Tab-separated table of C-alpha atoms in Angstrom:
chain	number	residue	atom	x	y	z
A	227	UNK	CA	67.761	88.802	123.012
A	228	UNK	CA	70.907	88.189	125.080
A	229	UNK	CA	73.850	86.147	123.822
A	230	UNK	CA	73.918	82.813	125.607
A	231	UNK	CA	76.002	79.646	125.238
A	232	UNK	CA	74.049	76.431	125.767
A	233	UNK	CA	75.354	73.350	127.597
A	234	UNK	CA	76.288	71.701	124.289
A	235	UNK	CA	78.371	74.707	123.261
A	236	UNK	CA	75.958	76.328	120.805
A	237	UNK	CA	75.371	80.091	120.858
A	238	UNK	CA	71.933	81.701	120.676
A	239	UNK	CA	70.104	84.913	121.458
A	240	UNK	CA	68.128	83.871	124.524
A	241	UNK	CA	64.685	85.196	125.425
A	242	UNK	CA	62.335	84.974	128.416
A	243	UNK	CA	62.241	81.522	129.987
A	244	UNK	CA	65.645	80.467	128.655
A	245	UNK	CA	67.350	81.739	131.810
A	246	UNK	CA	65.240	79.622	134.161
A	247	UNK	CA	63.112	82.693	134.885
A	248	UNK	CA	59.472	82.273	135.872
A	249	UNK	CA	57.129	83.891	135.044
A	250	UNK	CA	58.281	85.281	131.692
A	251	UNK	CA	57.020	86.736	128.419
A	252	UNK	CA	58.878	84.288	126.175
A	253	UNK	CA	59.994	85.974	122.981
A	254	UNK	CA	57.372	88.733	123.167
A	255	UNK	CA	58.625	91.754	121.126
A	256	UNK	CA	62.023	90.101	120.651
A	257	UNK	CA	61.656	90.422	116.858
A	258	UNK	CA	61.096	94.023	115.834
A	259	UNK	CA	62.524	96.260	113.130
A	260	UNK	CA	66.034	95.316	114.268
A	261	UNK	CA	67.544	92.016	115.326
A	262	UNK	CA	69.127	91.769	118.773
A	263	UNK	CA	72.554	92.330	117.170
A	264	UNK	CA	71.237	95.526	115.479
A	265	UNK	CA	71.014	93.968	112.019
A	266	UNK	CA	68.003	95.542	110.258
A	267	UNK	CA	65.140	93.162	109.599
A	268	UNK	CA	63.613	93.142	106.078
A	269	UNK	CA	60.670	95.210	107.325
A	270	UNK	CA	63.039	98.137	107.887
A	271	UNK	CA	63.219	98.573	104.108
A	272	UNK	CA	59.448	99.051	104.054
A	273	UNK	CA	59.658	101.570	106.896
A	274	UNK	CA	62.323	103.530	105.018
A	275	UNK	CA	60.168	103.551	101.881
A	276	UNK	CA	57.013	104.641	103.708
A	277	UNK	CA	58.890	107.531	105.348
A	278	UNK	CA	60.839	108.513	102.217
A	279	UNK	CA	61.266	112.295	101.911
A	280	UNK	CA	60.557	112.308	98.141
A	281	UNK	CA	57.710	110.585	96.347
A	282	UNK	CA	57.382	110.007	92.585
A	283	UNK	CA	54.148	109.019	90.840
A	284	UNK	CA	53.110	108.810	87.189
A	285	UNK	CA	50.333	111.081	85.931
A	286	UNK	CA	48.555	111.352	82.601
A	287	UNK	CA	48.476	115.083	81.840
A	288	UNK	CA	46.660	116.093	78.650
A	289	UNK	CA	47.437	112.750	77.058
A	290	UNK	CA	51.092	112.836	78.089
A	291	UNK	CA	52.735	110.858	80.865
A	292	UNK	CA	54.381	113.067	83.468
A	293	UNK	CA	56.363	112.373	86.613
A	294	UNK	CA	55.005	114.082	89.700
A	295	UNK	CA	57.886	114.694	92.113
A	296	UNK	CA	56.784	115.600	95.643
A	297	UNK	CA	59.135	117.024	98.244
A	298	UNK	CA	57.621	115.651	101.447
A	299	UNK	CA	60.085	117.505	103.680
A	300	UNK	CA	58.658	120.392	105.672
A	301	UNK	CA	61.759	122.552	106.042
A	302	UNK	CA	64.290	121.620	103.339
A	303	UNK	CA	64.286	122.302	99.623
A	304	UNK	CA	65.077	119.476	97.230
A	305	UNK	CA	68.648	120.556	96.511
A	306	UNK	CA	70.692	118.069	98.543
A	307	UNK	CA	70.004	115.003	96.371
A	308	UNK	CA	70.337	113.814	92.797
A	309	UNK	CA	67.913	111.551	90.973
A	310	UNK	CA	69.242	108.459	89.154
A	311	UNK	CA	66.784	106.625	86.897
A	312	UNK	CA	66.740	103.199	85.281
A	313	UNK	CA	64.396	101.823	82.635
A	314	UNK	CA	63.748	98.083	83.003
A	315	UNK	CA	62.507	96.400	79.819
A	316	UNK	CA	61.268	92.819	80.230
A	317	UNK	CA	63.505	92.381	83.261
A	318	UNK	CA	66.634	93.839	81.645
A	319	UNK	CA	68.219	97.226	82.362
A	320	UNK	CA	67.783	99.063	79.041
A	321	UNK	CA	68.821	102.629	79.862
A	322	UNK	CA	70.012	104.680	82.825
A	323	UNK	CA	70.523	108.369	83.410
A	324	UNK	CA	70.213	111.293	85.781
A	325	UNK	CA	66.951	113.194	85.978
A	326	UNK	CA	67.108	116.973	85.706
A	327	UNK	CA	65.112	118.244	88.672
A	328	UNK	CA	64.468	121.898	89.560
A	329	UNK	CA	64.827	123.041	93.139
A	330	UNK	CA	61.529	122.041	94.742
A	331	UNK	CA	60.529	123.936	97.886
A	332	UNK	CA	59.470	122.152	101.081
A	333	UNK	CA	56.023	120.529	100.910
A	334	UNK	CA	55.799	121.266	97.188
A	335	UNK	CA	55.740	119.316	93.928
A	336	UNK	CA	56.763	119.606	90.284
A	337	UNK	CA	55.736	117.868	87.059
A	338	UNK	CA	58.578	116.543	84.911
A	339	UNK	CA	58.675	114.932	81.493
A	340	UNK	CA	59.768	111.318	81.206
A	341	UNK	CA	63.376	111.268	79.984
A	342	UNK	CA	62.868	108.108	77.924
A	343	UNK	CA	60.205	106.292	75.906
A	344	UNK	CA	59.561	102.552	76.224
A	345	UNK	CA	60.207	100.532	73.063
A	346	UNK	CA	57.079	99.483	71.196
A	347	UNK	CA	58.150	95.827	71.146
A	348	UNK	CA	58.511	95.590	74.938
A	349	UNK	CA	56.070	93.524	76.983
A	350	UNK	CA	56.806	95.030	80.412
A	351	UNK	CA	58.510	98.340	81.153
A	352	UNK	CA	59.278	99.827	84.570
A	353	UNK	CA	60.863	103.184	85.389
A	354	UNK	CA	62.892	103.173	88.617
A	355	UNK	CA	64.180	106.284	90.319
A	356	UNK	CA	66.563	106.605	93.274
A	357	UNK	CA	67.390	109.761	95.198
A	358	UNK	CA	70.978	109.889	96.445
A	359	UNK	CA	72.705	112.362	98.751
A	360	UNK	CA	74.963	114.882	96.998
A	361	UNK	CA	77.313	115.045	99.959
A	362	UNK	CA	77.880	113.264	103.265
A	363	UNK	CA	75.824	114.185	106.315
A	364	UNK	CA	76.129	113.455	110.027
A	365	UNK	CA	73.961	110.372	109.527
A	366	UNK	CA	74.862	109.013	106.064
A	367	UNK	CA	77.598	109.021	103.452
A	368	UNK	CA	77.530	110.579	99.985
A	369	UNK	CA	75.331	108.670	97.487
A	370	UNK	CA	73.253	107.107	100.274
A	371	UNK	CA	69.786	106.328	98.841
A	372	UNK	CA	67.144	108.254	100.801
A	373	UNK	CA	64.117	107.510	98.590
A	374	UNK	CA	63.105	105.278	95.711
A	375	UNK	CA	60.036	104.555	93.605
A	376	UNK	CA	59.037	102.409	90.662
A	377	UNK	CA	56.402	103.486	88.162
A	378	UNK	CA	54.825	101.197	85.607
A	379	UNK	CA	55.113	102.334	81.991
A	380	UNK	CA	53.768	99.098	80.524
A	381	UNK	CA	52.740	95.843	82.131
A	382	UNK	CA	51.702	92.536	80.627
A	383	UNK	CA	48.603	90.664	81.706
A	384	UNK	CA	49.713	87.481	83.513
A	385	UNK	CA	46.776	85.666	81.888
A	386	UNK	CA	48.480	86.048	78.492
A	387	UNK	CA	51.974	84.995	79.527
A	388	UNK	CA	52.212	81.357	78.486
A	389	UNK	CA	55.363	79.455	79.424
A	390	UNK	CA	56.873	76.615	77.405
A	391	UNK	CA	60.141	76.084	79.285
A	392	UNK	CA	63.602	75.710	77.826
A	393	UNK	CA	64.364	71.970	78.191
A	394	UNK	CA	64.299	69.018	80.539
A	395	UNK	CA	65.141	69.861	84.178
A	396	UNK	CA	68.410	68.377	85.509
A	397	UNK	CA	66.591	66.847	88.488
A	398	UNK	CA	63.125	65.402	88.997
A	399	UNK	CA	60.621	67.349	91.114
A	400	UNK	CA	57.497	66.151	92.892
A	401	UNK	CA	55.300	69.123	93.855
A	402	UNK	CA	52.575	68.755	96.452
A	403	UNK	CA	49.905	71.243	97.489
A	404	UNK	CA	50.493	72.965	100.806
A	405	UNK	CA	48.505	75.359	103.005
A	406	UNK	CA	50.909	75.770	105.915
A	407	UNK	CA	53.497	78.376	106.764
A	408	UNK	CA	55.708	78.340	109.825
A	409	UNK	CA	53.688	80.656	112.035
A	410	UNK	CA	55.106	84.153	112.473
A	411	UNK	CA	54.975	85.931	115.811
A	412	UNK	CA	52.128	87.989	114.349
A	413	UNK	CA	50.182	84.770	113.670
A	414	UNK	CA	50.491	83.825	117.345
A	415	UNK	CA	53.357	83.149	119.762
A	416	UNK	CA	53.906	79.431	119.256
A	417	UNK	CA	55.770	79.069	122.577
A	418	UNK	CA	53.040	80.809	124.568
A	419	UNK	CA	49.542	79.471	123.836
A	420	UNK	CA	48.259	81.236	126.947
A	421	UNK	CA	48.729	84.573	125.134
A	422	UNK	CA	46.801	83.624	121.995
A	423	UNK	CA	43.563	85.136	123.290
A	424	UNK	CA	45.195	88.550	123.630
A	425	UNK	CA	47.390	88.749	120.529
A	426	UNK	CA	47.571	87.008	117.127
A	427	UNK	CA	44.781	84.419	116.779
A	428	UNK	CA	45.698	82.959	113.382
A	429	UNK	CA	47.852	80.099	114.673
A	430	UNK	CA	45.121	79.078	117.097
A	431	UNK	CA	42.576	78.977	114.244
A	432	UNK	CA	44.867	77.058	111.881
A	433	UNK	CA	45.549	74.343	114.439
A	434	UNK	CA	41.813	74.082	115.225
A	435	UNK	CA	41.119	73.734	111.481
A	436	UNK	CA	43.471	70.762	111.338
A	437	UNK	CA	45.819	72.358	108.821
A	438	UNK	CA	48.840	70.076	108.880
A	439	UNK	CA	52.423	71.269	108.718
A	440	UNK	CA	53.260	68.714	106.039
A	441	UNK	CA	50.133	68.266	103.929
A	442	UNK	CA	46.870	69.732	102.645
A	443	UNK	CA	44.369	66.954	103.377
A	444	UNK	CA	41.723	69.366	104.696
A	445	UNK	CA	41.036	70.700	101.178
A	446	UNK	CA	40.226	69.101	97.861
A	447	UNK	CA	42.972	69.566	95.281
A	448	UNK	CA	44.138	68.126	91.993
A	449	UNK	CA	47.525	68.247	90.290
A	450	UNK	CA	47.912	67.611	86.568
A	451	UNK	CA	51.346	67.054	85.033
A	452	UNK	CA	51.892	67.625	81.314
A	453	UNK	CA	55.148	66.620	79.657
A	454	UNK	CA	56.081	69.209	77.021
A	455	UNK	CA	57.804	68.385	73.744
A	456	UNK	CA	61.135	69.899	74.832
A	457	UNK	CA	61.353	67.813	77.996
A	458	UNK	CA	59.974	70.435	80.362
A	459	UNK	CA	56.993	69.678	82.627
A	460	UNK	CA	53.915	71.785	83.238
A	461	UNK	CA	52.105	71.502	86.571
A	462	UNK	CA	48.479	72.594	86.944
A	463	UNK	CA	46.991	72.798	90.430
A	464	UNK	CA	43.354	73.327	91.386
A	465	UNK	CA	42.619	73.893	95.083
A	466	UNK	CA	39.105	74.107	96.530
A	467	UNK	CA	38.965	76.045	99.807
A	468	UNK	CA	35.621	75.502	101.615
A	469	UNK	CA	33.829	78.221	103.554
A	470	UNK	CA	34.840	76.923	106.974
A	471	UNK	CA	38.550	77.278	106.088
A	472	UNK	CA	38.530	81.019	105.512
A	473	UNK	CA	41.777	82.935	106.152
A	474	UNK	CA	44.339	80.142	105.893
A	475	UNK	CA	48.145	80.655	105.766
A	476	UNK	CA	48.869	80.065	102.084
A	477	UNK	CA	47.752	78.245	98.939
A	478	UNK	CA	50.607	76.860	96.926
A	479	UNK	CA	52.868	73.994	96.046
A	480	UNK	CA	56.197	72.909	97.453
A	481	UNK	CA	58.993	70.615	96.356
A	482	UNK	CA	62.682	70.110	97.027
A	483	UNK	CA	65.778	70.035	94.861
A	484	UNK	CA	69.388	69.241	95.834
A	485	UNK	CA	71.120	71.931	97.873
A	486	UNK	CA	73.843	72.246	95.232
A	487	UNK	CA	71.474	74.572	93.341
A	488	UNK	CA	72.625	77.331	95.645
A	489	UNK	CA	72.497	80.438	93.457
A	490	UNK	CA	69.086	82.033	92.948
A	491	UNK	CA	67.936	84.360	90.206
A	492	UNK	CA	64.375	85.609	89.887
A	493	UNK	CA	62.164	88.106	88.068
A	494	UNK	CA	59.825	89.574	90.641
A	495	UNK	CA	59.910	91.896	93.614
A	496	UNK	CA	63.157	92.304	95.510
A	497	UNK	CA	65.876	92.260	96.373
A	498	UNK	CA	64.750	91.919	100.008
A	499	UNK	CA	62.112	89.603	101.506
A	500	UNK	CA	58.576	90.857	100.862
A	501	UNK	CA	54.976	89.780	101.498
A	502	UNK	CA	51.565	90.783	100.078
A	503	UNK	CA	51.045	93.490	102.722
A	504	UNK	CA	54.730	94.490	102.888
A	505	UNK	CA	55.992	94.704	99.323
A	506	UNK	CA	55.777	98.286	98.052
A	507	UNK	CA	59.412	98.962	98.937
A	508	UNK	CA	60.467	96.021	96.755
A	509	UNK	CA	60.706	96.906	93.068
A	510	UNK	CA	60.003	94.457	90.248
A	511	UNK	CA	63.221	93.399	88.546
A	512	UNK	CA	65.716	90.584	88.025
A	513	UNK	CA	67.784	89.814	91.116
A	514	UNK	CA	70.464	87.273	91.964
A	515	UNK	CA	71.705	86.034	95.332
A	516	UNK	CA	72.162	82.956	97.497
A	517	UNK	CA	69.207	81.650	99.558
A	518	UNK	CA	68.248	83.775	102.547
A	519	UNK	CA	69.233	82.631	105.985
A	520	UNK	CA	66.797	83.016	108.870
A	521	UNK	CA	66.801	86.738	109.796
A	522	UNK	CA	64.679	86.372	112.957
A	523	UNK	CA	65.417	85.355	116.542
A	524	UNK	CA	62.455	82.962	116.689
A	525	UNK	CA	62.360	80.474	113.772
A	526	UNK	CA	59.336	81.287	111.608
A	527	UNK	CA	58.229	81.892	108.015
A	528	UNK	CA	60.695	84.003	106.010
A	529	UNK	CA	62.217	84.601	102.594
A	530	UNK	CA	59.197	85.135	100.311
A	531	UNK	CA	59.411	87.176	97.085
A	532	UNK	CA	56.067	88.291	95.667
A	533	UNK	CA	54.804	88.775	92.095
A	534	UNK	CA	57.411	86.496	90.528
A	535	UNK	CA	57.418	85.716	86.833
A	536	UNK	CA	60.165	83.108	87.150
A	537	UNK	CA	62.792	81.674	89.458
A	538	UNK	CA	66.081	80.008	88.522
A	539	UNK	CA	68.147	77.828	90.860
A	540	UNK	CA	71.683	77.293	89.582
A	541	UNK	CA	74.464	74.884	90.522
A	542	UNK	CA	77.524	77.191	90.362
A	543	UNK	CA	79.888	74.240	89.836
A	544	UNK	CA	78.138	72.497	86.943
A	545	UNK	CA	76.158	75.441	85.545
A	546	UNK	CA	72.956	73.371	85.606
A	547	UNK	CA	69.794	75.429	86.108
A	548	UNK	CA	66.343	74.494	87.370
A	549	UNK	CA	63.949	77.107	85.987
A	550	UNK	CA	60.410	77.627	87.298
A	551	UNK	CA	58.170	79.861	85.181
A	552	UNK	CA	54.748	80.983	86.333
A	553	UNK	CA	52.251	80.125	83.594
A	554	UNK	CA	49.532	82.736	82.998
A	555	UNK	CA	49.870	84.035	86.552
A	556	UNK	CA	52.316	85.618	88.947
A	557	UNK	CA	53.411	83.532	91.929
A	558	UNK	CA	54.942	84.296	95.315
A	559	UNK	CA	58.126	82.226	95.515
A	560	UNK	CA	60.737	81.286	98.087
A	561	UNK	CA	63.772	79.022	98.183
A	562	UNK	CA	65.306	78.350	101.592
A	563	UNK	CA	67.210	75.592	103.342
A	564	UNK	CA	64.435	74.860	105.845
A	565	UNK	CA	61.121	73.040	105.718
A	566	UNK	CA	58.112	74.870	107.167
A	567	UNK	CA	57.630	72.069	109.697
A	568	UNK	CA	61.234	72.399	110.942
A	569	UNK	CA	60.898	76.160	111.365
A	570	UNK	CA	57.672	75.743	113.327
A	571	UNK	CA	59.114	73.039	115.602
A	572	UNK	CA	62.306	74.931	116.485
A	573	UNK	CA	62.401	77.216	119.512
A	574	UNK	CA	65.608	79.014	118.543
A	575	UNK	CA	68.446	78.861	116.011
A	576	UNK	CA	70.306	76.131	117.902
A	577	UNK	CA	67.466	73.710	117.119
A	578	UNK	CA	67.642	74.378	113.365
A	579	UNK	CA	69.822	72.427	110.950
A	580	UNK	CA	70.085	73.368	107.318
A	581	UNK	CA	68.245	70.797	105.229
A	582	UNK	CA	70.162	68.715	102.709
A	583	UNK	CA	67.781	70.035	100.033
A	584	UNK	CA	66.646	73.446	98.867
A	585	UNK	CA	62.968	73.875	99.771
A	586	UNK	CA	60.909	75.637	97.086
A	587	UNK	CA	57.511	77.264	97.714
A	588	UNK	CA	55.280	78.553	94.896
A	589	UNK	CA	52.151	80.338	96.159
A	590	UNK	CA	49.161	81.664	94.269
A	591	UNK	CA	47.987	83.199	97.569
A	592	UNK	CA	49.822	84.035	100.786
A	593	UNK	CA	48.289	85.639	103.859
A	594	UNK	CA	49.555	89.068	104.851
A	595	UNK	CA	51.731	89.465	107.924
A	596	UNK	CA	49.956	92.216	109.836
A	597	UNK	CA	51.168	93.360	113.266
A	598	UNK	CA	49.036	91.264	115.621
A	599	UNK	CA	51.897	90.356	117.968
A	600	UNK	CA	51.645	93.902	119.325
A	601	UNK	CA	48.942	95.667	117.310
A	602	UNK	CA	46.189	95.112	114.728
A	603	UNK	CA	45.997	92.104	112.439
A	604	UNK	CA	46.499	92.399	108.699
A	605	UNK	CA	43.742	94.068	106.700
A	606	UNK	CA	40.972	91.819	105.432
A	607	UNK	CA	42.037	92.299	101.807
A	608	UNK	CA	45.222	90.385	102.661
A	609	UNK	CA	43.278	87.385	104.020
A	610	UNK	CA	42.766	84.282	101.872
A	611	UNK	CA	39.092	83.821	101.072
A	612	UNK	CA	37.321	80.516	100.393
A	613	UNK	CA	36.927	79.573	96.739
A	614	UNK	CA	38.625	77.845	93.835
A	615	UNK	CA	42.286	78.632	93.166
A	616	UNK	CA	44.016	77.636	89.946
A	617	UNK	CA	47.695	78.113	89.191
A	618	UNK	CA	50.278	76.609	86.896
A	619	UNK	CA	53.998	76.710	86.248
A	620	UNK	CA	56.572	75.059	84.026
A	621	UNK	CA	59.718	73.426	85.389
A	622	UNK	CA	62.542	73.195	82.880
A	623	UNK	CA	66.319	73.105	82.767
A	624	UNK	CA	69.288	74.650	81.001
A	625	UNK	CA	73.038	75.148	81.419
A	626	UNK	CA	74.733	78.485	81.994
């Protein structure tokens, strides 16, 4: 991507064909691990986690839970880092500390006792551990995190987590079922249909199936709304996916709320964007931030957070909160300032305008990303199979 000013004065990162060049490869490989301005893309967090030099897993040794700490380095002992741990109880940081770790030789491991016990009353308990540099190096500063893991000490079954909401929402919502996502480059280069036969074929299939960018008419679905006694509303969706619509983009619901609800807080994986086949670097916890902006050169799907228990959208001026709680399930959620249709129609950032509303997506299923723009497609276990999908959530409101 090369910085370019358009005739109307807008600035973009231009790709093949935007210089009047023919023939060209469009935006082929223009979106990799780094943006054109060297900003890391969210996938870089997954790369860092996969290549982490230290790995921690939980073992059951003679009836006792032990931490297995593996030094994955081939030449260096584990004496240049310190281990900081955090116990997360039902989404709240309960305790923190520093783990006492012996010097572990290269390509070796040690078993350590857990430094803390989860409270009996807790529903969900996670143990997070970060490895930080003891001193600066030529490539990073002191306290830089070189590895991290999350182990599950206790987890609740989503089927038992029933939501009742906290009160009436401050704004009305009108969810509708949706199957579409703004195609990623891995789904198929939307600007270059002539390359579909050689790279990602998903976009080609979805268009042939008649999956619309603004509706879900190709499947049978029902939505039931139940008004709860406290003013909250419960939404139950049932979606029937027939055999001939195997491997679709997503199964979920979408609605919009005013853009003034600009501060997000959620209990799920984060803090960075993550997807079903790119989420192990994202630890379950409670996170807070403003809505993501588009991180990619070519407008496409972005901003999902997987395995969410709830999402809150707050108006920082009034303190009003729209709260969405997954009911007896975990949902993949996103809240951005763009509709999927707008992202798919735009050819670059200059053609995108932030929507006046915040666009919410709540998915019971979302197709994996894969690497089909320049490699293999996502594994079959991350495809969406035909069948009946049921999911529910409660929309309520409160004031901070």
